[in-house]
Amino acid sequence: MGVGALQPDVEKMPSAEEAERRPLKPVDGGAANSMSALVLQPINANVSFRDQAYAALKQAIMEADIYAHDDELRLDERQLSQSLGVSRTPIREAMTLLEQEGFLRTMPRRGIFIVRKTKKQIVEMIEMWAAIESMAARLATLNASDADIAGLRTMFDEFRHSTPAEHIDEYSDANIAFHQAIIGLSGSHLMGKTIENLFIHVRAIRRLTISQSDRASRSIVDHMRIIEALEGRDTELAERLVRQHSLDLAAYVEKHCDFLE
């Protein structure tokens, strides 16, 4: 049966109140590595169920803290079907696409899991991110408006009178948004698409390590220097600072993140 012919399970379709974000409950024996890390919203019938399930799952995977647990996060079709309000068929089709893209992997007799990378792979991803984001910074000095660059400062207004460590979760979100914004300021759609598959892992590692070894305090200093270089349209300096900022993260992961092995 084609995707367009699928109909939602009316009895499972959520009400407006249920359309709020809600985490999935633990599966796989209630272990810590459950889908509670995924936040999903029910989808509607205006677009292909498969396409919407794909988009919702991909977004949830990218926002999950997949390295915060010792084991991989396992997905459960039944729970996903209930959370998204559709039958299992589009869920399976969406997960097949995500597996082809390298986000998921099937383990015989165990289920489908979100892919985790080794330390070596993470370091290589961060190095690739450093190359792309530094070029994005270079392009931002040439293409971004003054207003757009000034907008980077507002991301850290909350931390002017307090240290990032006092609001580590909020700072972690601002930190990730900052790096995404640098890519966006480049004006290059292709750069954004290129780093998409890196983002899930680099984001998760940034979130995990930002509270360690006073990295948050050093991070905000780096960010301010990067913003100043962008504001001054100093192409070479902006490119160099952004690249070094990510390479410092790669070096930290190499030295301290043995749990990734």
CSV table of C-alpha atoms in Angstrom, one decimal:
chain,number,residue,atom,x,y,z
A,1,MET,CA,0.0,0.0,0.0
A,2,GLY,CA,1.4,3.4,-0.9
A,3,VAL,CA,2.1,6.0,1.7
A,4,GLY,CA,-0.6,8.3,0.4
A,5,ALA,CA,-3.2,5.7,0.9
A,6,LEU,CA,-2.5,5.3,4.6
A,7,GLN,CA,-5.0,6.6,7.0
A,8,PRO,CA,-4.4,7.6,10.6
A,9,ASP,CA,-5.7,5.6,13.5
A,10,VAL,CA,-8.6,7.8,14.5
A,11,GLU,CA,-8.8,6.5,18.0
A,12,LYS,CA,-5.1,7.3,18.5
A,13,MET,CA,-5.2,10.8,17.0
A,14,PRO,CA,-4.3,13.3,19.8
A,15,SER,CA,-6.4,16.1,20.9
A,16,ALA,CA,-5.2,19.7,20.9
A,17,GLU,CA,-4.1,19.3,24.5
A,18,GLU,CA,-2.2,16.1,23.6
A,19,ALA,CA,-0.4,17.9,20.8
A,20,GLU,CA,2.0,19.3,23.4
A,21,ARG,CA,5.5,17.9,23.3
A,22,ARG,CA,5.7,14.7,25.3
A,23,PRO,CA,8.6,12.3,25.9
A,24,LEU,CA,8.4,8.7,25.2
A,25,LYS,CA,8.4,6.2,28.0
A,26,PRO,CA,11.3,3.8,28.6
A,27,VAL,CA,11.5,0.6,26.6
A,28,ASP,CA,13.9,-2.3,26.4
A,29,GLY,CA,13.3,-3.4,30.0
A,30,GLY,CA,13.1,0.1,31.4
A,31,ALA,CA,16.8,0.6,31.0
A,32,ALA,CA,18.3,4.1,31.2
A,33,ASN,CA,18.9,4.1,27.5
A,34,SER,CA,15.3,4.6,26.6
A,35,MET,CA,13.4,6.8,24.2
A,36,SER,CA,12.7,9.2,27.0
A,37,ALA,CA,15.4,11.3,25.4
A,38,LEU,CA,13.3,11.9,22.3
A,39,VAL,CA,10.7,14.7,22.2
A,40,LEU,CA,8.0,14.2,19.5
A,41,GLN,CA,4.9,16.0,18.3
A,42,PRO,CA,2.0,14.3,16.6
A,43,ILE,CA,1.7,14.9,12.9
A,44,ASN,CA,-1.3,15.8,10.7
A,45,ALA,CA,-2.8,14.4,7.5
A,46,ASN,CA,-1.9,17.3,5.2
A,47,VAL,CA,1.4,15.8,4.0
A,48,SER,CA,2.6,12.3,3.4
A,49,PHE,CA,2.6,10.4,6.7
A,50,ARG,CA,6.0,8.9,5.9
A,51,ASP,CA,7.5,12.3,5.2
A,52,GLN,CA,6.2,13.8,8.3
A,53,ALA,CA,7.2,10.8,10.4
A,54,TYR,CA,10.7,11.1,8.8
A,55,ALA,CA,11.0,14.8,9.6
A,56,ALA,CA,9.7,14.4,13.2
A,57,LEU,CA,12.0,11.5,14.0
A,58,LYS,CA,15.0,13.1,12.5
A,59,GLN,CA,14.4,16.3,14.4
A,60,ALA,CA,13.9,14.3,17.7
A,61,ILE,CA,17.1,12.3,17.0
A,62,MET,CA,19.1,15.5,16.4
A,63,GLU,CA,17.8,17.0,19.7
A,64,ALA,CA,18.4,13.8,21.8
A,65,ASP,CA,21.4,13.6,24.1
A,66,ILE,CA,22.5,10.3,22.6
A,67,TYR,CA,25.9,10.3,24.5
A,68,ALA,CA,24.4,11.0,27.9
A,69,HIS,CA,23.8,7.3,28.5
A,70,ASP,CA,26.2,4.4,28.5
A,71,ASP,CA,24.2,2.5,26.0
A,72,GLU,CA,22.6,3.3,22.7
A,73,LEU,CA,19.0,4.6,22.6
A,74,ARG,CA,16.5,2.0,21.2
A,75,LEU,CA,13.4,3.0,19.2
A,76,ASP,CA,10.1,1.3,19.6
A,77,GLU,CA,7.6,1.3,16.7
A,78,ARG,CA,4.6,1.0,19.0
A,79,GLN,CA,5.5,4.0,21.1
A,80,LEU,CA,6.5,6.0,18.1
A,81,SER,CA,3.1,5.2,16.4
A,82,GLN,CA,1.3,6.3,19.5
A,83,SER,CA,3.3,9.5,19.9
A,84,LEU,CA,3.0,10.5,16.3
A,85,GLY,CA,-0.6,9.4,15.9
A,86,VAL,CA,-0.1,7.3,12.8
A,87,SER,CA,0.1,3.6,12.0
A,88,ARG,CA,3.4,1.7,12.1
A,89,THR,CA,3.8,1.6,8.3
A,90,PRO,CA,5.0,5.2,7.8
A,91,ILE,CA,7.1,4.8,11.0
A,92,ARG,CA,8.9,1.8,9.4
A,93,GLU,CA,9.3,3.6,6.1
A,94,ALA,CA,10.7,6.7,7.9
A,95,MET,CA,13.2,4.6,9.9
A,96,THR,CA,14.3,2.8,6.8
A,97,LEU,CA,15.2,6.2,5.3
A,98,LEU,CA,17.0,7.3,8.5
A,99,GLU,CA,19.0,4.1,8.5
A,100,GLN,CA,20.1,4.7,4.9
A,101,GLU,CA,21.3,8.1,6.0
A,102,GLY,CA,23.3,6.7,8.9
A,103,PHE,CA,21.1,7.9,11.8
A,104,LEU,CA,19.8,4.5,12.8
A,105,ARG,CA,21.0,0.9,12.7
A,106,THR,CA,19.2,-2.4,13.0
A,107,MET,CA,20.5,-5.0,15.3
A,108,PRO,CA,19.0,-8.5,14.6
A,109,ARG,CA,16.8,-9.7,17.5
A,110,ARG,CA,17.5,-6.5,19.4
A,111,GLY,CA,15.8,-3.7,17.5
A,112,ILE,CA,16.6,-0.4,15.9
A,113,PHE,CA,19.0,2.0,17.7
A,114,ILE,CA,20.2,5.5,17.2
A,115,VAL,CA,23.8,5.4,15.9
A,116,ARG,CA,26.6,6.4,18.2
A,117,LYS,CA,30.0,7.2,17.0
A,118,THR,CA,33.4,6.1,18.3
A,119,LYS,CA,35.8,8.7,19.7
A,120,LYS,CA,37.9,8.7,16.5
A,121,GLN,CA,34.8,9.2,14.4
A,122,ILE,CA,33.6,12.1,16.7
A,123,VAL,CA,37.0,13.8,16.5
A,124,GLU,CA,36.9,13.5,12.7
A,125,MET,CA,33.4,14.9,12.6
A,126,ILE,CA,34.4,17.9,14.7
A,127,GLU,CA,37.4,18.5,12.5
A,128,MET,CA,35.1,18.5,9.4
A,129,TRP,CA,32.7,20.8,11.3
A,130,ALA,CA,35.7,23.1,12.0
A,131,ALA,CA,36.5,23.3,8.3
A,132,ILE,CA,33.0,24.1,7.2
A,133,GLU,CA,32.1,26.5,10.0
A,134,SER,CA,35.3,28.4,9.6
A,135,MET,CA,34.5,28.9,5.9
A,136,ALA,CA,31.0,29.9,6.9
A,137,ALA,CA,32.5,32.6,9.2
A,138,ARG,CA,34.7,33.8,6.4
A,139,LEU,CA,31.6,34.1,4.1
A,140,ALA,CA,29.7,35.8,6.9
A,141,THR,CA,32.1,38.7,7.0
A,142,LEU,CA,31.4,39.2,3.4
A,143,ASN,CA,27.7,38.4,3.1
A,144,ALA,CA,25.9,38.9,6.5
A,145,SER,CA,24.3,42.1,7.4
A,146,ASP,CA,25.3,44.2,10.4
A,147,ALA,CA,22.0,43.5,12.0
A,148,ASP,CA,22.4,39.7,11.6
A,149,ILE,CA,25.9,39.7,13.1
A,150,ALA,CA,24.7,41.9,16.0
A,151,GLY,CA,22.0,39.3,16.6
A,152,LEU,CA,24.8,36.9,17.7
A,153,ARG,CA,25.4,39.1,20.8
A,154,THR,CA,21.8,38.9,22.0
A,155,MET,CA,22.2,35.1,22.3
A,156,PHE,CA,24.4,35.8,25.4
A,157,ASP,CA,22.6,38.7,27.0
A,158,GLU,CA,21.5,36.4,29.8
A,159,PHE,CA,25.1,35.7,30.8
A,160,ARG,CA,26.3,39.3,31.1
A,161,HIS,CA,25.8,39.4,34.8
A,162,SER,CA,26.3,35.8,35.7
A,163,THR,CA,28.7,33.0,34.6
A,164,PRO,CA,27.6,30.4,32.1
A,165,ALA,CA,28.2,27.7,34.7
A,166,GLU,CA,25.3,29.2,36.8
A,167,HIS,CA,22.9,28.5,33.9
A,168,ILE,CA,24.6,25.7,32.2
A,169,ASP,CA,21.6,24.2,30.4
A,170,GLU,CA,20.6,27.6,29.0
A,171,TYR,CA,24.2,28.3,28.0
A,172,SER,CA,24.5,25.0,26.3
A,173,ASP,CA,21.4,25.8,24.2
A,174,ALA,CA,22.9,29.3,23.4
A,175,ASN,CA,26.2,27.7,22.5
A,176,ILE,CA,24.7,25.3,20.0
A,177,ALA,CA,22.5,28.0,18.5
A,178,PHE,CA,25.5,30.2,18.1
A,179,HIS,CA,27.3,27.6,16.0
A,180,GLN,CA,24.2,27.0,13.9
A,181,ALA,CA,23.9,30.8,13.4
A,182,ILE,CA,27.4,31.1,12.1
A,183,ILE,CA,26.6,28.5,9.4
A,184,GLY,CA,23.4,30.4,8.6
A,185,LEU,CA,25.2,33.8,8.3
A,186,SER,CA,27.3,32.3,5.5
A,187,GLY,CA,24.4,32.5,3.2
A,188,SER,CA,25.2,29.0,1.9
A,189,HIS,CA,22.4,26.6,1.8
A,190,LEU,CA,24.7,23.8,0.8
A,191,MET,CA,26.8,24.2,3.9
A,192,GLY,CA,23.8,23.8,6.1
A,193,LYS,CA,22.8,20.6,4.3
A,194,THR,CA,26.4,19.3,4.4
A,195,ILE,CA,26.7,19.5,8.1
A,196,GLU,CA,23.3,18.1,8.8
A,197,ASN,CA,24.5,14.5,9.5
A,198,LEU,CA,27.4,15.9,11.5
A,199,PHE,CA,25.1,18.1,13.7
A,200,ILE,CA,23.5,15.3,15.6
A,201,HIS,CA,26.8,14.1,17.0
A,202,VAL,CA,28.7,17.4,17.3
A,203,ARG,CA,25.7,18.9,19.1
A,204,ALA,CA,25.4,16.0,21.5
A,205,ILE,CA,29.2,16.2,22.3
A,206,ARG,CA,29.1,20.0,22.8
A,207,ARG,CA,26.2,19.6,25.2
A,208,LEU,CA,27.9,16.8,27.1
A,209,THR,CA,31.3,18.5,27.5
A,210,ILE,CA,30.3,22.2,28.0
A,211,SER,CA,29.9,21.7,31.7
A,212,GLN,CA,33.3,20.1,32.1
A,213,SER,CA,36.7,21.6,33.0
A,214,ASP,CA,35.3,25.2,33.0
A,215,ARG,CA,34.7,24.9,29.3
A,216,ALA,CA,31.7,27.1,29.4
A,217,SER,CA,33.6,30.1,30.6
A,218,ARG,CA,36.3,29.7,28.0
A,219,SER,CA,33.6,29.1,25.4
A,220,ILE,CA,31.9,32.5,25.9
A,221,VAL,CA,35.2,34.3,25.7
A,222,ASP,CA,35.9,32.6,22.4
A,223,HIS,CA,32.4,33.5,21.2
A,224,MET,CA,32.8,37.2,22.0
A,225,ARG,CA,36.1,37.3,20.1
A,226,ILE,CA,34.5,35.6,17.1
A,227,ILE,CA,31.6,38.1,17.2
A,228,GLU,CA,34.1,41.0,17.3
A,229,ALA,CA,36.0,39.7,14.3
A,230,LEU,CA,32.7,39.3,12.4
A,231,GLU,CA,31.6,42.8,13.4
A,232,GLY,CA,34.9,44.2,12.2
A,233,ARG,CA,34.6,42.2,8.9
A,234,ASP,CA,38.0,40.7,9.7
A,235,THR,CA,37.8,37.8,7.3
A,236,GLU,CA,41.0,36.0,8.2
A,237,LEU,CA,40.7,36.4,11.9
A,238,ALA,CA,37.0,35.3,12.0
A,239,GLU,CA,37.9,32.2,10.0
A,240,ARG,CA,40.9,31.4,12.2
A,241,LEU,CA,39.1,31.9,15.5
A,242,VAL,CA,36.1,29.7,14.5
A,243,ARG,CA,38.3,26.9,13.2
A,244,GLN,CA,40.5,26.9,16.4
A,245,HIS,CA,37.4,27.0,18.6
A,246,SER,CA,36.2,23.7,17.2
A,247,LEU,CA,39.6,22.2,17.0
A,248,ASP,CA,40.0,22.8,20.7
A,249,LEU,CA,36.8,20.8,21.2
A,250,ALA,CA,38.3,18.0,19.1
A,251,ALA,CA,41.4,18.0,21.2
A,252,TYR,CA,39.4,17.9,24.4
A,253,VAL,CA,37.4,14.9,23.1
A,254,GLU,CA,40.6,13.1,22.1
A,255,LYS,CA,42.1,13.6,25.6
A,256,HIS,CA,39.1,13.2,27.9
A,257,CYS,CA,36.2,11.3,26.2
A,258,ASP,CA,37.4,7.7,26.5
A,259,PHE,CA,33.8,6.6,27.3
A,260,LEU,CA,33.2,6.9,23.5
A,261,GLU,CA,35.3,3.9,22.8
